[in-house]
Coordinates of C-alpha atoms in Angstrom, one line a residue:
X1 CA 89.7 92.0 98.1
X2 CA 89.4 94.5 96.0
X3 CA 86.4 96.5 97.1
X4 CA 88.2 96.4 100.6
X5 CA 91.5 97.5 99.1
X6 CA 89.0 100.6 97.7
X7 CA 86.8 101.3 100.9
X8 CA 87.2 104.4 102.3
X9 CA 86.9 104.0 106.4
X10 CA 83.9 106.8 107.8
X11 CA 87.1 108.2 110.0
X12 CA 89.2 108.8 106.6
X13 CA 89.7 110.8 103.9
X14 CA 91.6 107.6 101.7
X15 CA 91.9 104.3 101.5
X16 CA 94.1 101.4 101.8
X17 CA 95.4 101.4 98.5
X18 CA 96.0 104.9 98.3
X19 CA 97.7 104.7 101.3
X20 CA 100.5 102.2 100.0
X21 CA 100.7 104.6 96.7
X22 CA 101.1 107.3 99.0
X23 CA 103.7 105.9 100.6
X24 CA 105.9 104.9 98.2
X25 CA 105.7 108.4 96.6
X26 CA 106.6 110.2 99.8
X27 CA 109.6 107.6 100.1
X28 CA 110.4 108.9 96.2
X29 CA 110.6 112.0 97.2
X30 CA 112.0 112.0 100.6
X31 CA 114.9 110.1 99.6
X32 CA 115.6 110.6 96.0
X33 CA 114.3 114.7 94.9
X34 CA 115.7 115.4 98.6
X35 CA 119.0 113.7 97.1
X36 CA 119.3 115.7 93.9
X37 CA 118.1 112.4 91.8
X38 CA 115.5 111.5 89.6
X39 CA 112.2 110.7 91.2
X40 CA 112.3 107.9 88.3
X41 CA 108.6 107.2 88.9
X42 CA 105.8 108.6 86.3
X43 CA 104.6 112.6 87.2
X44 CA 100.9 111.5 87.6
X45 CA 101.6 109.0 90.4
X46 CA 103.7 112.2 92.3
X47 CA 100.6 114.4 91.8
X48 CA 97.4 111.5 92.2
X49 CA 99.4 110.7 96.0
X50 CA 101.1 113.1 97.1
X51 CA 100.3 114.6 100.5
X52 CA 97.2 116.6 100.6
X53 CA 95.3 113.9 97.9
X54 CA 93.0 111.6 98.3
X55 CA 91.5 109.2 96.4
X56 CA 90.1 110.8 93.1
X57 CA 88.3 106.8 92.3
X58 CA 87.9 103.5 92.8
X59 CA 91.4 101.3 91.0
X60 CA 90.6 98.3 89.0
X61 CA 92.5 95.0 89.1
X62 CA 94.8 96.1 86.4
X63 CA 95.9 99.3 88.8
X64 CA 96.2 96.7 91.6
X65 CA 98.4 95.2 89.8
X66 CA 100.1 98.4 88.7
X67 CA 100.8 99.8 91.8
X68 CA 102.1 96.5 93.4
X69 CA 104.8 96.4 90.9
X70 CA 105.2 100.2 91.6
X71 CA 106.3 99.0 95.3
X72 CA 107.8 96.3 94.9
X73 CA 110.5 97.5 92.0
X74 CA 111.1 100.7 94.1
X75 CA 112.4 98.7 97.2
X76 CA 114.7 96.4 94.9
X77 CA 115.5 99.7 93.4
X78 CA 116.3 101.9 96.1
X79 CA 118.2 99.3 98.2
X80 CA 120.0 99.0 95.1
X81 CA 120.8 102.6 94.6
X82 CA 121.7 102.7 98.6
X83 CA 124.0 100.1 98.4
X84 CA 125.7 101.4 95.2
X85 CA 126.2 104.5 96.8
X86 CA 124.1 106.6 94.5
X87 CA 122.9 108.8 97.5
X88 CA 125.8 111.3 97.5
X89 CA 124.2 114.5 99.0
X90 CA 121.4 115.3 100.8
X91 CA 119.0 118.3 101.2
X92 CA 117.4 118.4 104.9
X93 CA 113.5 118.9 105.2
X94 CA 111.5 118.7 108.3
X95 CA 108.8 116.6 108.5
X96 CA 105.6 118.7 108.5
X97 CA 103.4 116.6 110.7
X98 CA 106.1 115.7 113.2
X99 CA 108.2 118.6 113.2
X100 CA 111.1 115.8 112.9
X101 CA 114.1 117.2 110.6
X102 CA 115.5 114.3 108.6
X103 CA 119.2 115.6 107.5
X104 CA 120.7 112.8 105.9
X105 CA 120.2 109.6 103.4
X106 CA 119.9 106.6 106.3
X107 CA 116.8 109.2 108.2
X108 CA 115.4 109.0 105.2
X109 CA 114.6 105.8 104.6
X110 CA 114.3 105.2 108.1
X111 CA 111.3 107.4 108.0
X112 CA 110.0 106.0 105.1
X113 CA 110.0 102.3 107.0
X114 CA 108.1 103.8 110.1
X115 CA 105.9 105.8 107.7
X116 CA 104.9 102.7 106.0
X117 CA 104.5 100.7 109.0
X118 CA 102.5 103.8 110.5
X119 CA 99.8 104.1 107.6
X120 CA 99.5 99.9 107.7
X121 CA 98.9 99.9 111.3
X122 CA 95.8 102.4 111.2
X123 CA 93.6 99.6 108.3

């Protein structure tokens, strides 16, 4: 599982795992630095997947491991934060490869869900 998790596709620049990092980074930063919150997730994640990265190497089991927790406590945490009404204010961005402007809280997290579901769809 793991070397499959790691294979990078002829077609691609990343790879699967990557992907689901990448993901849950963009969602950080889509919904809570475009909020005026704390990323509240470590400054080398943000910089190893942000857009424009790609996988620098291969992840072990123990990163695996790492990076599921990494999902699964941000969506406990942010559907927390949501429904305690931590998202108070919102800074619009436009979506660079759709040209899509997302301008409050709830088209935020939409487009994080479809993002998600986008990136799964193409492995």
């Amino acid at each position: 599982m793991l070397k499959r998790l790691n294979k990078i596709p002829e077609e691609f620049n990343n790879n699967i795992i990557w992907n689901i990092a990448h993901s849950v980074v963009t969602q950080r930063l889509f919904c809570y630095k475009l909020s005026g919150l704390e990323v509240a997730i470590p400054i080398h994640l943000i910089g190893k997947y942000r857009k424009g990265t790609k996988p620098e190497s291969a992840i072990c089991l123990d990163e695996l491991h790492e990076k599921k927790n990494f999902l699964n406590s941000s969506i406990e945490k942010t559907q927390k934060d949501y429904s305690q009404g931590v998202f108070k204010s919102y800074t619009g961005n436009t979506v660079a490869t759709t040209g899509n402007t997302i301008s409050r809280i709830e088209d935020a997290l939409q487009f994080a869900v479809i993002y998600e579901g986008f990136i799964m769809v193409m492995y």
